[in-house]
CSV table of C-alpha atoms in Angstrom, one decimal:
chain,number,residue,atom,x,y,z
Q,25,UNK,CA,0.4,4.7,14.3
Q,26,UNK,CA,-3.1,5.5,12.5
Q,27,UNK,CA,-6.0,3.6,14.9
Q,28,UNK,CA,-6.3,0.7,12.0
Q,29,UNK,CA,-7.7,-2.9,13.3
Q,30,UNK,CA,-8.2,-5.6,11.0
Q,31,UNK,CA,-10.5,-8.9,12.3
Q,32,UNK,CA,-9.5,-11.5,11.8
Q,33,UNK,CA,-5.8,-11.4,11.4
Q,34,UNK,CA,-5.9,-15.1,10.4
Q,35,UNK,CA,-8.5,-17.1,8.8
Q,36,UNK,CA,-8.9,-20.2,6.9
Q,37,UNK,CA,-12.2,-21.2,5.1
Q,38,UNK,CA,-13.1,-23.7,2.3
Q,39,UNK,CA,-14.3,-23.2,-1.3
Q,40,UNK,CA,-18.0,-21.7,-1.5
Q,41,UNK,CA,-18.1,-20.6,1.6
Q,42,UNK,CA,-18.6,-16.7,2.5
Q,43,UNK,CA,-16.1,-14.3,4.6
Q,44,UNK,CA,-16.2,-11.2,5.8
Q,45,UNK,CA,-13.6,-9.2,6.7
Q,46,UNK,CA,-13.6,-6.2,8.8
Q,47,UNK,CA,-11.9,-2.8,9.4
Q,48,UNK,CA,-12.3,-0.3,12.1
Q,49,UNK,CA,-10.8,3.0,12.7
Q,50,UNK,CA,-10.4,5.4,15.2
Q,51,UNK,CA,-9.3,8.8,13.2
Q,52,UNK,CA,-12.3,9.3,11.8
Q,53,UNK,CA,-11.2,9.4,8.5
Q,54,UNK,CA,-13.4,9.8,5.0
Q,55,UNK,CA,-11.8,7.8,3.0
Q,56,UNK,CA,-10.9,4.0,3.5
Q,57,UNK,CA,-9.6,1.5,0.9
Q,58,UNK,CA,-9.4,-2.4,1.0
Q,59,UNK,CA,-6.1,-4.2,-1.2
Q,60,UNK,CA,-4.9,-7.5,-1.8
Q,61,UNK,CA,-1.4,-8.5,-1.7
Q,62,UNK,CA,0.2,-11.3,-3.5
Q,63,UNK,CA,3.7,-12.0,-4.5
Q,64,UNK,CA,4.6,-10.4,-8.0
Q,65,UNK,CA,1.9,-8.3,-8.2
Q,66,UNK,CA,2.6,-5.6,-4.7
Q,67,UNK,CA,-1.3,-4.2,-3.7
Q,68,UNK,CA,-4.1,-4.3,-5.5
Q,69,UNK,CA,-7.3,-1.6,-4.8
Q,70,UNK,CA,-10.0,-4.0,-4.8
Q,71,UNK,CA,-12.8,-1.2,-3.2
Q,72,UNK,CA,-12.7,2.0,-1.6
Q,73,UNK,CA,-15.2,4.4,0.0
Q,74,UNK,CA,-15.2,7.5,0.4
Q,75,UNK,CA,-18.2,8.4,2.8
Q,76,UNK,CA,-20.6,6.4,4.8
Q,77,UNK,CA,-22.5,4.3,2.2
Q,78,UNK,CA,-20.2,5.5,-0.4
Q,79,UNK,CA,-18.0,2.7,-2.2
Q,80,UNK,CA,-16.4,2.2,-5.8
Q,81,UNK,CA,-14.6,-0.5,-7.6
Q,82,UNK,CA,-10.8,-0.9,-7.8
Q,83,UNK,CA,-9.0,-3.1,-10.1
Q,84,UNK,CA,-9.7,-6.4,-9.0
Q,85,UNK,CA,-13.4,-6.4,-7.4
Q,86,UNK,CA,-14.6,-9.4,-9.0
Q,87,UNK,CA,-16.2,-11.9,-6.2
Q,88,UNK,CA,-16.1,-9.1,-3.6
Q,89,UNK,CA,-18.7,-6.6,-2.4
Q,90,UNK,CA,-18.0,-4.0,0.5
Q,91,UNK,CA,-20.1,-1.9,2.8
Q,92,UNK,CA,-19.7,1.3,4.8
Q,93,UNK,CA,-22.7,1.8,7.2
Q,94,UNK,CA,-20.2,3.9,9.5
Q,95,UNK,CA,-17.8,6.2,9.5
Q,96,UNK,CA,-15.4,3.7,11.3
Q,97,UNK,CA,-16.3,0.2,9.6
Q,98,UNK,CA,-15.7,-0.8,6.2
Q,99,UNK,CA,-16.2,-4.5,5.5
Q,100,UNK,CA,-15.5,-6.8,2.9
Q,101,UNK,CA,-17.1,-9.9,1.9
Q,102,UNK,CA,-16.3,-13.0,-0.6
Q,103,UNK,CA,-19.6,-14.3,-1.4
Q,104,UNK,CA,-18.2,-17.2,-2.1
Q,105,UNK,CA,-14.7,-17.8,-1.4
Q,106,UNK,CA,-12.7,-19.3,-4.4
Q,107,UNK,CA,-8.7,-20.6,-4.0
Q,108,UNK,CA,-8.0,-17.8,-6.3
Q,109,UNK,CA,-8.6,-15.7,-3.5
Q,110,UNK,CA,-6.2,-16.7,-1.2
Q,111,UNK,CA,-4.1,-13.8,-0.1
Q,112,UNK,CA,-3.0,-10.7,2.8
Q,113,UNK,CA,-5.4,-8.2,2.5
Q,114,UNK,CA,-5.0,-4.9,4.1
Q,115,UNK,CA,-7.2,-1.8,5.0
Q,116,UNK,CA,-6.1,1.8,4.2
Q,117,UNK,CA,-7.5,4.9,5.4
Q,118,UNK,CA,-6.7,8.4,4.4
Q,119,UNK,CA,-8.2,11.3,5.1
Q,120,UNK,CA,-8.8,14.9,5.6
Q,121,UNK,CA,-8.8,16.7,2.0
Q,122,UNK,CA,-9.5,13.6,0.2
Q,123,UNK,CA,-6.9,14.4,-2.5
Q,124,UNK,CA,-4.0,12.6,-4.0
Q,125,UNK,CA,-1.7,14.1,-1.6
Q,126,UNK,CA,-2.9,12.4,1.2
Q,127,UNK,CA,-0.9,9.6,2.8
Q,128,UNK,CA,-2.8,6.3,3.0
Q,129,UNK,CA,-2.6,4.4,6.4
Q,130,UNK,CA,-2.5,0.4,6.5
Q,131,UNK,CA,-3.6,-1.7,8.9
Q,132,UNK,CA,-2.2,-5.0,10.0
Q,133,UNK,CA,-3.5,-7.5,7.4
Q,134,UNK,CA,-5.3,-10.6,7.5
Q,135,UNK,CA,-4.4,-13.5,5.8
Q,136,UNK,CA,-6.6,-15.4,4.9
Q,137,UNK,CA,-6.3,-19.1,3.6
Q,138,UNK,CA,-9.4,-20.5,0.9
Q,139,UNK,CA,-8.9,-24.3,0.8
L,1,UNK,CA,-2.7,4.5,-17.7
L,2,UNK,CA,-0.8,4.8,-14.4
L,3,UNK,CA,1.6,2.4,-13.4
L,4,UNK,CA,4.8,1.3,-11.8
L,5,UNK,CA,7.8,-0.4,-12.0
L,6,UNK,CA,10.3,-1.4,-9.3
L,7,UNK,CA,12.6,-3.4,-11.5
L,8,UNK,CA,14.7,-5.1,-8.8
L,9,UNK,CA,12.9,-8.0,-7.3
L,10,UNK,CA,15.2,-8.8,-4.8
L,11,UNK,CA,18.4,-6.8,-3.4
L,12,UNK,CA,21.1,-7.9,-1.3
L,13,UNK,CA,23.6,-5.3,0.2
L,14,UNK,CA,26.2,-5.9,3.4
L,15,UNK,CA,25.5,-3.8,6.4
L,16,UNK,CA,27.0,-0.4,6.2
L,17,UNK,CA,26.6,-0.5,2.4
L,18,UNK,CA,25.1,2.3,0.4
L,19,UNK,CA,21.4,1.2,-1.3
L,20,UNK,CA,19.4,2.5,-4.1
L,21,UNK,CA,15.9,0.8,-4.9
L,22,UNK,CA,15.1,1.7,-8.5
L,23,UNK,CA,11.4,3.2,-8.7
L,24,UNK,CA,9.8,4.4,-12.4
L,25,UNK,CA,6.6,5.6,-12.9
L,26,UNK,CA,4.4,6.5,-16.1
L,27,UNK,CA,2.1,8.9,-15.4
L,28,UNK,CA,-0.1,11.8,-17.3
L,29,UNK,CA,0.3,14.4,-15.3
L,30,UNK,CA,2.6,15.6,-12.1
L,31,UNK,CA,3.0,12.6,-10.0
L,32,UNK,CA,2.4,12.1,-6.7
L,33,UNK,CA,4.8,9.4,-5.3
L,34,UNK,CA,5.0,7.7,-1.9
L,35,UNK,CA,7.5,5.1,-0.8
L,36,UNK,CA,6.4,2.3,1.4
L,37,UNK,CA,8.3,-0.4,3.6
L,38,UNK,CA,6.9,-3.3,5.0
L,39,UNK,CA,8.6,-5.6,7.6
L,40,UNK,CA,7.7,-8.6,8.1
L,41,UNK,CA,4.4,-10.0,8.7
L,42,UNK,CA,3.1,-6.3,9.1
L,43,UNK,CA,1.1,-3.3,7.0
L,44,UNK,CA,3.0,-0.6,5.8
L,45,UNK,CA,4.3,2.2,6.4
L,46,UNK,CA,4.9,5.2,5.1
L,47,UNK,CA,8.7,6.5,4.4
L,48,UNK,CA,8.2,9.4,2.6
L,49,UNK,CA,6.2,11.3,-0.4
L,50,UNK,CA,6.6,14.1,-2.8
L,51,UNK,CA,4.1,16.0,-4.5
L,52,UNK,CA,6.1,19.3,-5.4
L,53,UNK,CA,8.9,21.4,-4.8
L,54,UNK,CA,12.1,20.3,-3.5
L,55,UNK,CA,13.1,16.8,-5.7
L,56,UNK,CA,15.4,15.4,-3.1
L,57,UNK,CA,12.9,14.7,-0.7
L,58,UNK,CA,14.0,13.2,3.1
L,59,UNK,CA,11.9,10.5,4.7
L,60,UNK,CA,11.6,8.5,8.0
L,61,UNK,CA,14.9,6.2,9.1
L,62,UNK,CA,17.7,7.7,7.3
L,63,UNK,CA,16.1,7.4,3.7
L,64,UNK,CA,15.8,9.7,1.1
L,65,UNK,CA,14.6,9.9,-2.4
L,66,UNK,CA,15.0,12.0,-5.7
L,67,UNK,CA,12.5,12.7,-7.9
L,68,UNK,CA,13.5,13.0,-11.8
L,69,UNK,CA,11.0,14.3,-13.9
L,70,UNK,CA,13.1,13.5,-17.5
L,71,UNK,CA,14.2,9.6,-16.2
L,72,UNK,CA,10.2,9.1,-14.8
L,73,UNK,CA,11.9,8.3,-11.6
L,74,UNK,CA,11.5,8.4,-7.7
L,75,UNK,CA,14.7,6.0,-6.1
L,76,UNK,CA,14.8,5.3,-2.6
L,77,UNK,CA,18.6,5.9,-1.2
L,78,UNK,CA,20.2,5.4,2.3
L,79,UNK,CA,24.0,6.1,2.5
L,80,UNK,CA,24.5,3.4,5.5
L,81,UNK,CA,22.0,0.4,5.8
L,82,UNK,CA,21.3,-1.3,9.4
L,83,UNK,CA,20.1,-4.9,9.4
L,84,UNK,CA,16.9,-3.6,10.8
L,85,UNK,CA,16.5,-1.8,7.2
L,86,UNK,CA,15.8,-6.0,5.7
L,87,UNK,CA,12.5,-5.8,4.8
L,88,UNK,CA,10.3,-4.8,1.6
L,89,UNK,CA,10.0,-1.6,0.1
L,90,UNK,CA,7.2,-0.6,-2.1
L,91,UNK,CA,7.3,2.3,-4.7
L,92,UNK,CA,3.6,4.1,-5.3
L,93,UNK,CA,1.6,6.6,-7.5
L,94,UNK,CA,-1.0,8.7,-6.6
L,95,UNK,CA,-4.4,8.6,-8.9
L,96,UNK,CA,-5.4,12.3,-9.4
L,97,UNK,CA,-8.8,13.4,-8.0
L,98,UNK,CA,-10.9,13.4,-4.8
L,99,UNK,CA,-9.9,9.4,-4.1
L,100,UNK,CA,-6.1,9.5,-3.6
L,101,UNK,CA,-6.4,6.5,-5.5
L,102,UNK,CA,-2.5,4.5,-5.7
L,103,UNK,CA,-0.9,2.1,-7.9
L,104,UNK,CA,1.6,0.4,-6.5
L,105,UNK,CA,4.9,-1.2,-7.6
L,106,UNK,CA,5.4,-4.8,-7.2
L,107,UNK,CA,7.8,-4.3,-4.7
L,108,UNK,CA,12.0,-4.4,-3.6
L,109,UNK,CA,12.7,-7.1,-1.5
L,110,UNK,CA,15.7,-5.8,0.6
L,111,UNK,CA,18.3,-8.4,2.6
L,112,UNK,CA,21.0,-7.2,4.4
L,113,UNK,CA,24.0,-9.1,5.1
L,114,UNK,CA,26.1,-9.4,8.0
């Protein structure tokens, strides 16, 4: 299995209040990706990077902002935490060409709960 | 714009049954296509891809899937399934560029009977 951690694995918060949630990897891999899961709709790219201070938008970044200020940490944060964002969100990495052959790697998840 | 469909929500097959999850794509341009399970309460992982060559392409556990470029499909067969096979499988479509980009399917909820 790719070296993928996810903290936390569990958290619950309340409206208006701000999470992060981080990702770390061991394979030193370029590229890593953050998705949202929810029933009906499979994954959802929400940001990836692809190099150290390097990010973009995926389909559903509204009320999240990411960072990459390592090769091995990509974080994402909900400024402020709506219900609506309630959800399993998972950390990908892929890596060595970069291309669309590349096989993306998940982490565990975390789930977390906005009240 | 790239998507996909996995059109079964949820499948139920006895153990020792044959199974096809149903995966189509639309997509400009050669496709790149993954297949993903996830048990539960855990990421995913990867059964198997095809980017070229070969359309019957073999994957991790026994699976196997075909790649049809006039149907605009990629299905995920076994020819036996274990009750270790229950989980959910996720089709997926690789974005073409330098950010191996994928749009998944909503996903194939597999049970297996006894």
């Amino acid at each position: 299995d790719a070296g993928i951690t996810q903290s936390p694995r569990h958290k619950v918060t309340e409206t208006g209040t701000p999470v992060t949630l981080r990702c770390h990897q061991t394979e030193n891999h370029r590229y890593m990706y953050w998705y949202r899961q929810d029933p009906g709709h499979g994954l959802r790219l929400i940001h990836y990077s692809y190099g150290v201070k390097d990010t973009d938008k995926g389909e559903v970044s509204d009320g999240y902002s990411v960072s990459r200020s390592k090769t091995e940490d990509f974080l994402l944060t909900l400024e402020s935490a709506t219900s609506s964002q309630t959800s399993v969100y998972f950390c990908a990495i892929s890596g060595t060409s970069g291309g669309s052959t590349d096989t993306q790697y998940f982490g565990p998840g975390t789930r977390l709960t906005v009240l | 714009a790239q998507s996909v469909t996995q059109p079964d929500i949820h499948i139920t097959v006895s153990e020792g049954a044959s199974l096809e999850l149903r995966c189509n794509y639309s997509y400009g341009a050669t496709p790149y296509l993954f297949w993903y399970v996830q048990s539960p309460g855990q990421g995913l992982q990867l059964l198997l891809k095809y980017f070229s060559g070969d359309t019957l392409v073999q994957g991790i556990k026994g699976f196997e899937a075909e790649f049809k470029r006039s149907q605009s499909s990629f299905n995920l067969r076994k020819p036996s399934v274990h009750w270790s096979d229950a989980a959910e499988y996720f089709c997926a479509v690789g974005v073409a560029g330098a950010t191996n980009k994928l749009i998944f399917g909503t996903g194939t909820l597999l049970a297996v009977q006894p």
